[in-house]
Amino acid sequence: MKKKKAATLEEAVSHLRDGATVLIGGFGYGGVPEHLIEGICGRGLRNLTIVNNNAGTGHTGIARLLEEGCVGKIICSFPFAAESVVFKDMYEAGKVDLEVVPQGTLAERMRNAGAGLGGFLTPTGVGTEIAEGKAELTVDGKRYIMEKPLRGDFALVKAFKVDPRGNLVYRKGARNFNPVMAMAADFTIAEVREEVPLGALDPEVIVTPSVYVDCYYVTG
Amino acid sequence: MSQIVKIPQKQLLKRDQIAKRLAADLQGDWVVNIGIGIPTATLPFVPAERDVVFHSENGLIGMGPPPTREEDVDRDLMSAGKGPVTLIPGGAFVHHADSFSLARGGRLDCAVLGAFQVAANGDLANWKVKGASSGNIGGAMDIAVGAKQVFAIMTHVAKNGEAKIVENLTYPPTALGVVTRVYTDMAVLSVTPKGFVLEEVAPGLTAEEVQAASAARLILPDSLRTIAA
């Protein structure tokens, strides 16, 4: 069985490199891989593209990556939350690029990438600025725009439990973007609270099967 | 071009009064998405026994009211607006792609959304102010196009006096032709193929005053009701 458990936080995030596209799970307080993000802070990485629902809050996590000059671009649905003070200043100063994507389109673009598909037609954004530069098709009388898959070089996800193969289960609303990000990256790193023995997770309730997980770090 | 309209110098409905009026129209057994901001004010006015199933975009199907005890607050159980909530018995958790599949796939009977502007043809603007380089979309575009009905809840007129009830949007659209009803601090309007119909006015206001505060023609019904506030 492939060894996926990282002994240290440093080992878990050691593969990240300049210019990578990094999918980071979480919504609000739930499902944020806080340890992994802190683990990539302070390494002097440059020109990362960060994909998350928001653009960092306060001065920790993604906001700290921004402050450290690690981020070239943010892809998110809700960039200007009241707490996104670091991003707002940097965006207005032209120090970071922004791509705003409707939240459902953002999730589906990643699911699409993970599913090996080349894009999809969505009614979301028809007739809006989001449609600019995209193909529009009418299917059975309904208008759609074409959206492309969004793949990550890395995904940082947070889960509740993991087994030694890397199967993941989540906790309540902390599931959010994590399962679709886990499937959409070339290298997926999971931050998990608890490791359980092989066979202890009910196969009927595993949300992210181990094939999507390359490495996990247990926070305890 | 934005239009400055006349706000009546009278007592208008408070946020909770608008929310209470809207909540009365959320039917039992409906699956309803509640947007962030002013729409959340509707939640306390929907009695649990009506069994409206609330969907929260972050993957909660059957979102319940905030916990009453501090020790029941759970960082993994939050609303889209990041306030603590609960899950009703029989509720479920799904991931983000499934949560929005449900929305686009037509499983929402109603979405309650805030608005910058609503046009006479049901076009909705609520993500970006005019002239801004960007804005917050969140889940609004997906939810607005997917829900069977969209109830907009907002003040009738912007703070700067600009009309929010308009013939055509002057703000960037969120979704086209989606709004079915509008609840404001002055009135309840329905959006019909002929345009806005003024269904109810706030106590103490006249139809003429509501029309003067709107930049779209309001069709008067046979019997104009007063909002039960």
Short mmCIF file of C-alpha atoms in Angstrom, two decimals:
data_model
loop_
_atom_site.label_atom_id
_atom_site.label_comp_id
_atom_site.label_asym_id
_atom_site.label_seq_id
_atom_site.Cartn_x
_atom_site.Cartn_y
_atom_site.Cartn_z
CA MET A 1 0.00 0.00 0.00
CA LYS A 2 1.35 3.37 -1.01
CA LYS A 3 2.50 5.48 1.91
CA LYS A 4 0.58 8.74 1.90
CA LYS A 5 0.96 9.88 5.48
CA ALA A 6 3.24 12.86 5.95
CA ALA A 7 5.24 12.75 9.18
CA THR A 8 5.47 16.53 9.37
CA LEU A 9 3.65 19.56 8.08
CA GLU A 10 6.78 20.54 6.14
CA GLU A 11 6.79 17.20 4.37
CA ALA A 12 3.07 17.48 3.53
CA VAL A 13 3.51 20.72 1.60
CA SER A 14 7.06 20.17 0.36
CA HIS A 15 6.04 19.68 -3.28
CA LEU A 16 4.49 23.11 -3.74
CA ARG A 17 6.39 25.32 -6.15
CA ASP A 18 6.36 28.78 -7.66
CA GLY A 19 3.65 29.43 -10.23
CA ALA A 20 1.41 26.58 -9.09
CA THR A 21 -2.37 26.70 -9.18
CA VAL A 22 -3.52 25.75 -5.68
CA LEU A 23 -7.12 24.81 -4.89
CA ILE A 24 -7.87 25.56 -1.24
CA GLY A 25 -11.02 24.17 0.39
CA GLY A 26 -13.24 25.76 2.98
CA PHE A 27 -16.21 28.06 3.24
CA GLY A 28 -16.39 30.52 6.10
CA TYR A 29 -14.89 28.79 9.12
CA GLY A 30 -15.66 25.24 8.06
CA GLY A 31 -13.37 22.92 6.15
CA VAL A 32 -10.42 25.30 5.92
CA PRO A 33 -7.05 23.47 5.80
CA GLU A 34 -5.54 26.03 8.16
CA HIS A 35 -2.42 24.04 9.02
CA LEU A 36 -1.52 23.35 5.40
CA ILE A 37 -1.92 27.01 4.45
CA GLU A 38 0.25 28.09 7.35
CA GLY A 39 2.73 25.44 6.21
CA ILE A 40 3.19 27.12 2.84
CA CYS A 41 3.48 30.58 4.36
CA GLY A 42 7.03 31.74 5.03
CA ARG A 43 8.53 29.66 2.24
CA GLY A 44 8.90 32.57 -0.16
CA LEU A 45 6.77 30.99 -2.88
CA ARG A 46 5.85 33.32 -5.73
CA ASN A 47 3.14 33.76 -8.34
CA LEU A 48 0.68 31.21 -6.97
CA THR A 49 -2.85 31.14 -8.37
CA ILE A 50 -5.19 30.53 -5.44
CA VAL A 51 -8.67 29.10 -5.96
CA ASN A 52 -11.04 29.50 -3.02
CA ASN A 53 -14.54 30.82 -2.45
CA ASN A 54 -13.14 34.02 -0.94
CA ALA A 55 -10.00 36.12 -1.15
CA GLY A 56 -8.67 35.64 2.35
CA THR A 57 -9.92 37.15 5.58
CA GLY A 58 -8.09 38.99 8.35
CA HIS A 59 -4.33 38.47 8.26
CA THR A 60 -4.04 34.68 8.47
CA GLY A 61 -4.37 31.87 5.95
CA ILE A 62 -4.82 33.06 2.37
CA ALA A 63 -4.59 36.68 3.54
CA ARG A 64 -1.12 35.94 4.95
CA LEU A 65 -0.05 34.36 1.64
CA LEU A 66 -1.19 37.56 -0.06
CA GLU A 67 0.70 39.75 2.41
CA GLU A 68 3.83 37.71 1.88
CA GLY A 69 3.64 38.35 -1.85
CA CYS A 70 3.11 34.68 -2.75
CA VAL A 71 -0.07 35.19 -4.78
CA GLY A 72 -0.31 36.42 -8.38
CA LYS A 73 -3.97 35.67 -8.92
CA ILE A 74 -7.11 34.78 -7.00
CA ILE A 75 -10.00 32.86 -8.56
CA CYS A 76 -13.08 33.08 -6.31
CA SER A 77 -16.78 33.91 -6.16
CA PHE A 78 -16.85 36.47 -3.33
CA PRO A 79 -13.66 38.57 -3.21
CA PHE A 80 -14.83 41.63 -1.30
CA ALA A 81 -16.06 40.30 2.03
CA ALA A 82 -15.76 42.92 4.77
CA GLU A 83 -12.87 40.95 6.32
CA SER A 84 -10.92 40.65 3.03
CA VAL A 85 -8.92 43.77 3.84
CA VAL A 86 -5.54 42.56 2.56
CA PHE A 87 -6.92 41.47 -0.79
CA LYS A 88 -8.91 44.68 -1.27
CA ASP A 89 -5.86 46.88 -0.77
CA MET A 90 -3.62 44.74 -2.99
CA TYR A 91 -6.26 44.49 -5.73
CA GLU A 92 -6.79 48.24 -5.76
CA ALA A 93 -3.02 48.73 -5.92
CA GLY A 94 -2.84 46.38 -8.92
CA LYS A 95 -0.69 43.87 -7.04
CA VAL A 96 -2.91 40.84 -7.56
CA ASP A 97 -5.16 39.65 -10.40
CA LEU A 98 -8.75 38.57 -9.87
CA GLU A 99 -11.12 36.24 -11.70
CA VAL A 100 -14.62 36.30 -10.24
CA VAL A 101 -16.58 33.12 -10.95
CA PRO A 102 -20.15 32.34 -9.90
CA GLN A 103 -19.94 29.91 -6.99
CA GLY A 104 -21.76 27.04 -8.64
CA THR A 105 -19.74 27.48 -11.82
CA LEU A 106 -16.55 27.47 -9.75
CA ALA A 107 -17.47 24.16 -8.11
CA GLU A 108 -18.63 22.60 -11.37
CA ARG A 109 -15.49 23.69 -13.27
CA MET A 110 -13.42 21.77 -10.75
CA ARG A 111 -15.74 18.76 -10.71
CA ASN A 112 -15.50 18.83 -14.52
CA ALA A 113 -11.71 18.79 -14.43
CA GLY A 114 -11.75 15.92 -11.99
CA ALA A 115 -14.21 14.01 -14.16
CA GLY A 116 -12.04 14.34 -17.25
CA LEU A 117 -14.51 16.52 -19.11
CA GLY A 118 -13.68 19.42 -21.39
CA GLY A 119 -16.30 21.90 -20.27
CA PHE A 120 -20.01 22.25 -19.71
CA LEU A 121 -23.01 24.37 -20.64
CA THR A 122 -24.60 26.36 -17.84
CA PRO A 123 -27.50 28.83 -17.73
CA THR A 124 -25.61 30.70 -15.01
CA GLY A 125 -24.32 34.04 -16.25
CA VAL A 126 -26.28 34.19 -19.52
CA GLY A 127 -26.76 37.84 -20.45
CA THR A 128 -24.24 39.06 -17.85
CA GLU A 129 -20.61 40.16 -17.89
CA ILE A 130 -19.68 36.59 -17.00
CA ALA A 131 -20.73 35.51 -20.50
CA GLU A 132 -18.34 37.89 -22.25
CA GLY A 133 -15.87 36.05 -24.46
CA LYS A 134 -17.57 32.68 -23.92
CA ALA A 135 -19.46 30.60 -26.45
CA GLU A 136 -23.24 30.71 -26.08
CA LEU A 137 -25.44 27.87 -27.24
CA THR A 138 -29.18 27.31 -27.24
CA VAL A 139 -30.27 23.79 -26.35
CA ASP A 140 -33.97 22.90 -26.56
CA GLY A 141 -34.80 26.59 -26.52
CA LYS A 142 -32.78 27.46 -23.43
CA ARG A 143 -29.66 29.64 -23.49
CA TYR A 144 -26.39 28.41 -22.00
CA ILE A 145 -22.80 29.59 -21.89
CA MET A 146 -19.82 27.29 -22.11
CA GLU A 147 -17.48 27.09 -19.14
CA LYS A 148 -14.14 25.34 -19.11
CA PRO A 149 -12.76 22.92 -16.54
CA LEU A 150 -10.53 24.31 -13.79
CA ARG A 151 -7.68 22.08 -12.77
CA GLY A 152 -5.22 22.57 -9.94
CA ASP A 153 -1.60 21.55 -9.66
CA PHE A 154 -2.31 21.07 -5.98
CA ALA A 155 -5.37 20.87 -3.76
CA LEU A 156 -5.27 21.58 -0.04
CA VAL A 157 -8.32 20.05 1.56
CA LYS A 158 -9.58 19.52 5.09
CA ALA A 159 -11.33 16.35 6.18
CA PHE A 160 -12.53 14.84 9.43
CA LYS A 161 -11.21 11.28 9.24
CA VAL A 162 -8.76 9.41 7.05
CA ASP A 163 -7.70 5.78 6.82
CA PRO A 164 -4.22 4.61 5.78
CA ARG A 165 -5.24 4.41 2.11
CA GLY A 166 -6.33 8.06 2.19
CA ASN A 167 -10.11 7.62 2.12
CA LEU A 168 -11.79 10.72 3.52
CA VAL A 169 -14.96 11.56 5.37
CA TYR A 170 -15.97 15.09 6.26
CA ARG A 171 -17.85 16.75 9.07
CA LYS A 172 -21.14 18.63 8.53
CA GLY A 173 -20.82 21.82 6.45
CA ALA A 174 -17.04 21.50 6.46
CA ARG A 175 -17.45 19.28 3.40
CA ASN A 176 -18.22 22.23 1.05
CA PHE A 177 -15.63 22.61 -1.75
CA ASN A 178 -13.23 19.96 -0.41
CA PRO A 179 -14.47 16.86 -2.31
CA VAL A 180 -14.53 18.61 -5.71
CA MET A 181 -11.10 20.16 -5.12
CA ALA A 182 -9.68 16.79 -4.08
CA MET A 183 -10.69 15.32 -7.44
CA ALA A 184 -9.53 18.29 -9.53
CA ALA A 185 -5.83 18.50 -8.68
CA ASP A 186 -2.75 16.64 -9.86
CA PHE A 187 -1.58 16.36 -6.25
CA THR A 188 -4.07 16.46 -3.39
CA ILE A 189 -2.97 17.02 0.19
CA ALA A 190 -5.49 16.43 2.97
CA GLU A 191 -5.36 17.89 6.46
CA VAL A 192 -7.30 15.56 8.74
CA ARG A 193 -8.20 15.60 12.38
CA GLU A 194 -8.09 11.87 12.99
CA GLU A 195 -6.57 8.77 11.42
CA VAL A 196 -8.51 5.54 11.82
CA PRO A 197 -7.40 1.95 11.08
CA LEU A 198 -7.92 0.39 7.66
CA GLY A 199 -11.47 -0.89 7.44
CA ALA A 200 -12.80 1.42 10.13
CA LEU A 201 -14.51 3.75 7.64
CA ASP A 202 -17.82 2.44 6.34
CA PRO A 203 -17.35 2.18 2.55
CA GLU A 204 -20.94 3.41 2.13
CA VAL A 205 -20.13 6.79 3.67
CA ILE A 206 -16.68 7.54 2.24
CA VAL A 207 -17.06 10.82 0.37
CA THR A 208 -13.60 11.14 -1.18
CA PRO A 209 -12.15 7.78 -2.18
CA SER A 210 -8.44 7.31 -1.66
CA VAL A 211 -7.60 7.48 -5.39
CA TYR A 212 -7.94 11.26 -5.19
CA VAL A 213 -5.65 11.68 -2.19
CA ASP A 214 -1.87 11.78 -2.63
CA CYS A 215 -0.80 12.81 0.84
CA TYR A 216 -2.38 13.41 4.23
CA TYR A 217 -1.29 15.14 7.40
CA VAL A 218 -2.94 14.37 10.74
CA THR A 219 -3.42 17.38 13.00
CA GLY A 220 -4.98 15.52 15.93
CA MET B 1 -29.08 56.40 -16.65
CA SER B 2 -30.05 56.30 -13.02
CA GLN B 3 -33.24 58.00 -11.99
CA ILE B 4 -33.72 59.95 -8.81
CA VAL B 5 -37.17 59.36 -7.38
CA LYS B 6 -39.26 60.82 -4.59
CA ILE B 7 -39.28 59.12 -1.21
CA PRO B 8 -42.43 59.83 0.79
CA GLN B 9 -41.75 61.64 4.07
CA LYS B 10 -43.62 59.02 6.05
CA GLN B 11 -42.86 56.05 8.23
CA LEU B 12 -41.75 53.20 5.98
CA LEU B 13 -41.61 49.53 6.93
CA LYS B 14 -38.65 48.38 9.00
CA ARG B 15 -36.45 45.53 7.81
CA ASP B 16 -38.18 43.02 10.08
CA GLN B 17 -41.60 44.09 8.87
CA ILE B 18 -40.61 43.50 5.24
CA ALA B 19 -39.12 40.15 6.23
CA LYS B 20 -42.28 39.15 8.09
CA ARG B 21 -44.44 39.98 5.09
CA LEU B 22 -42.22 37.98 2.76
CA ALA B 23 -42.05 35.05 5.17
CA ALA B 24 -45.85 34.75 5.04
CA ASP B 25 -45.53 33.80 1.35
CA LEU B 26 -43.06 30.94 1.88
CA GLN B 27 -45.20 27.84 1.59
CA GLY B 28 -44.96 24.64 3.59
CA ASP B 29 -42.89 21.89 1.92
CA TRP B 30 -41.10 24.38 -0.32
CA VAL B 31 -37.33 24.11 -0.68
CA VAL B 32 -36.08 27.66 -0.22
CA ASN B 33 -32.67 29.29 -0.52
CA ILE B 34 -32.10 32.35 1.63
CA GLY B 35 -29.41 34.75 0.46
CA ILE B 36 -27.02 36.59 2.72
CA GLY B 37 -27.81 40.02 4.18
CA ILE B 38 -31.40 41.24 4.49
CA PRO B 39 -32.93 37.92 3.30
CA THR B 40 -31.75 36.24 6.51
CA ALA B 41 -34.19 38.47 8.44
CA THR B 42 -37.02 36.31 7.06
CA LEU B 43 -35.90 33.13 8.84
CA PRO B 44 -37.29 33.91 12.34
CA PHE B 45 -40.72 34.56 10.80
CA VAL B 46 -41.10 31.11 9.28
CA PRO B 47 -42.58 28.79 11.92
CA ALA B 48 -40.89 25.39 12.16
CA GLU B 49 -44.23 23.59 11.91
CA ARG B 50 -44.66 24.92 8.37
CA ASP B 51 -41.74 22.66 7.45
CA VAL B 52 -40.12 24.87 4.84
CA VAL B 53 -36.84 23.16 3.88
CA PHE B 54 -34.06 25.73 3.77
CA HIS B 55 -31.10 25.18 1.47
CA SER B 56 -27.80 26.87 2.19
CA GLU B 57 -25.37 27.06 -0.73
CA ASN B 58 -22.52 25.61 1.32
CA GLY B 59 -24.20 22.22 1.24
CA LEU B 60 -26.88 22.30 3.92
CA ILE B 61 -30.26 20.86 2.97
CA GLY B 62 -32.59 21.49 5.88
CA MET B 63 -30.83 24.38 7.58
CA GLY B 64 -32.39 25.07 10.97
CA PRO B 65 -32.44 28.15 13.23
CA PRO B 66 -29.36 29.31 15.16
CA PRO B 67 -28.59 27.17 18.22
CA THR B 68 -30.04 28.55 21.44
CA ARG B 69 -27.15 27.39 23.62
CA GLU B 70 -23.62 28.72 23.23
CA GLU B 71 -22.14 25.21 23.54
CA ASP B 72 -24.09 24.08 20.47
CA VAL B 73 -22.36 26.61 18.19
CA ASP B 74 -20.33 24.58 15.68
CA ARG B 75 -17.81 26.08 13.27
CA ASP B 76 -18.62 23.30 10.84
CA LEU B 77 -22.30 24.24 10.79
CA MET B 78 -22.69 27.77 9.48
CA SER B 79 -25.02 29.57 7.08
CA ALA B 80 -23.86 31.12 3.81
CA GLY B 81 -23.56 34.37 5.76
CA LYS B 82 -21.28 32.57 8.22
CA GLY B 83 -23.63 32.70 11.17
CA PRO B 84 -24.14 29.61 13.37
CA VAL B 85 -27.12 27.45 12.41
CA THR B 86 -28.46 23.95 13.06
CA LEU B 87 -29.64 21.09 10.86
CA ILE B 88 -33.25 19.96 11.08
CA PRO B 89 -34.04 16.27 11.67
CA GLY B 90 -33.80 14.63 8.25
CA GLY B 91 -31.41 17.26 6.95
CA ALA B 92 -28.45 16.35 4.77
CA PHE B 93 -24.98 17.57 3.86
CA VAL B 94 -23.74 17.65 0.26
CA HIS B 95 -20.62 19.07 -1.36
CA HIS B 96 -20.57 22.31 -3.30
CA ALA B 97 -21.03 20.84 -6.78
CA ASP B 98 -24.08 18.89 -5.60
CA SER B 99 -25.40 21.91 -3.73
CA PHE B 100 -25.39 23.97 -6.91
CA SER B 101 -26.61 21.07 -9.05
CA LEU B 102 -29.68 21.14 -6.86
CA ALA B 103 -30.05 24.88 -7.41
CA ARG B 104 -29.54 24.93 -11.19
CA GLY B 105 -31.44 21.68 -11.56
CA GLY B 106 -34.72 23.26 -10.56
CA ARG B 107 -35.11 21.85 -7.03
CA LEU B 108 -35.46 25.24 -5.35
CA ASP B 109 -39.08 26.32 -5.16
CA CYS B 110 -37.98 29.79 -4.19
CA ALA B 111 -34.89 31.90 -3.60
CA VAL B 112 -34.95 35.01 -1.43
CA LEU B 113 -32.30 37.47 -2.61
CA GLY B 114 -31.31 41.04 -1.93
CA ALA B 115 -31.22 43.41 -4.89
CA PHE B 116 -29.69 46.66 -6.13
CA GLN B 117 -32.30 46.89 -8.87
CA VAL B 118 -35.21 44.88 -10.26
CA ALA B 119 -36.50 45.59 -13.77
CA ALA B 120 -40.05 45.34 -15.09
CA ASN B 121 -39.13 42.17 -17.02
CA GLY B 122 -37.75 40.47 -13.90
CA ASP B 123 -34.08 41.17 -14.57
CA LEU B 124 -32.09 41.20 -11.33
CA ALA B 125 -28.98 43.23 -10.42
CA ASN B 126 -27.34 42.45 -7.10
CA TRP B 127 -23.61 41.76 -7.53
CA LYS B 128 -21.79 44.78 -8.83
CA VAL B 129 -22.42 48.47 -8.56
CA LYS B 130 -22.30 50.58 -11.65
CA GLY B 131 -18.78 51.55 -12.65
CA ALA B 132 -17.04 49.22 -10.18
CA SER B 133 -14.23 47.07 -11.53
CA SER B 134 -15.60 43.97 -9.86
CA GLY B 135 -17.96 42.73 -7.20
CA ASN B 136 -19.26 39.79 -5.19
CA ILE B 137 -21.23 37.16 -7.07
CA GLY B 138 -21.22 34.36 -4.52
CA GLY B 139 -23.97 31.91 -5.32
CA ALA B 140 -26.49 34.47 -6.55
CA MET B 141 -26.14 33.90 -10.30
CA ASP B 142 -26.60 30.13 -10.10
CA ILE B 143 -29.40 30.33 -7.56
CA ALA B 144 -31.27 33.09 -9.41
CA VAL B 145 -31.29 31.19 -12.72
CA GLY B 146 -32.19 27.89 -11.10
CA ALA B 147 -34.95 28.72 -8.64
CA LYS B 148 -38.55 28.40 -9.79
CA GLN B 149 -39.34 31.74 -8.16
CA VAL B 150 -37.10 34.58 -6.99
CA PHE B 151 -38.40 36.87 -4.27
CA ALA B 152 -36.36 40.08 -4.08
CA ILE B 153 -36.26 41.84 -0.71
CA MET B 154 -34.89 45.38 -0.55
CA THR B 155 -35.55 49.00 0.26
CA HIS B 156 -37.78 50.55 -2.41
CA VAL B 157 -35.29 53.34 -3.11
CA ALA B 158 -31.49 53.45 -2.67
CA LYS B 159 -30.03 55.64 0.08
CA ASN B 160 -28.86 58.16 -2.52
CA GLY B 161 -32.40 58.49 -3.89
CA GLU B 162 -31.85 56.32 -6.98
CA ALA B 163 -34.75 54.14 -8.05
CA LYS B 164 -34.38 50.40 -7.50
CA ILE B 165 -37.67 49.52 -9.19
CA VAL B 166 -36.79 50.31 -12.80
CA GLU B 167 -38.03 49.82 -16.35
CA ASN B 168 -34.61 48.52 -17.46
CA LEU B 169 -31.53 47.75 -15.36
CA THR B 170 -28.76 50.33 -15.28
CA TYR B 171 -26.60 48.12 -13.04
CA PRO B 172 -24.85 45.01 -14.40
CA PRO B 173 -27.32 42.12 -14.38
CA THR B 174 -27.04 39.04 -12.17
CA ALA B 175 -29.69 37.08 -14.09
CA LEU B 176 -32.32 37.86 -16.70
CA GLY B 177 -36.07 37.60 -16.21
CA VAL B 178 -35.95 35.73 -12.93
CA VAL B 179 -37.62 37.89 -10.26
CA THR B 180 -41.24 36.97 -9.63
CA ARG B 181 -42.06 39.10 -6.57
CA VAL B 182 -40.54 42.12 -4.84
CA TYR B 183 -40.93 43.01 -1.16
CA THR B 184 -39.87 46.52 -0.13
CA ASP B 185 -40.34 48.99 2.70
CA MET B 186 -43.19 50.54 0.69
CA ALA B 187 -44.90 47.76 -1.20
CA VAL B 188 -45.31 44.21 -2.45
CA LEU B 189 -45.03 43.92 -6.22
CA SER B 190 -45.40 41.01 -8.58
CA VAL B 191 -43.57 40.79 -11.89
CA THR B 192 -45.91 39.85 -14.72
CA PRO B 193 -45.57 39.66 -18.52
CA LYS B 194 -47.07 43.18 -18.58
CA GLY B 195 -44.67 44.54 -15.96
CA PHE B 196 -44.88 45.31 -12.25
CA VAL B 197 -48.23 44.91 -10.55
CA LEU B 198 -48.59 46.83 -7.29
CA GLU B 199 -50.29 44.31 -5.03
CA GLU B 200 -49.94 45.80 -1.57
CA VAL B 201 -48.80 49.08 -0.07
CA ALA B 202 -47.37 49.75 3.38
CA PRO B 203 -49.81 51.19 5.93
CA GLY B 204 -50.20 54.94 5.48
CA LEU B 205 -48.87 55.02 1.90
CA THR B 206 -50.84 55.58 -1.26
CA ALA B 207 -50.37 53.93 -4.66
CA GLU B 208 -49.39 57.34 -6.04
CA GLU B 209 -46.58 57.67 -3.51
CA VAL B 210 -45.23 54.21 -4.34
CA GLN B 211 -45.42 55.02 -8.05
CA ALA B 212 -43.52 58.28 -7.46
CA ALA B 213 -40.79 56.30 -5.71
CA SER B 214 -40.46 53.93 -8.70
CA ALA B 215 -38.85 54.39 -12.11
CA ALA B 216 -41.12 51.85 -13.79
CA ARG B 217 -44.83 51.92 -14.43
CA LEU B 218 -46.79 50.09 -11.75
CA ILE B 219 -50.01 48.41 -12.81
CA LEU B 220 -52.80 48.80 -10.25
CA PRO B 221 -54.81 45.70 -9.39
CA ASP B 222 -58.57 45.68 -9.03
CA SER B 223 -58.21 45.81 -5.28
CA LEU B 224 -55.09 47.24 -3.69
CA ARG B 225 -54.37 45.71 -0.30
CA THR B 226 -52.49 47.12 2.68
CA ILE B 227 -49.53 45.12 3.98
CA ALA B 228 -50.36 43.48 7.28
CA ALA B 229 -47.46 44.92 9.27
#
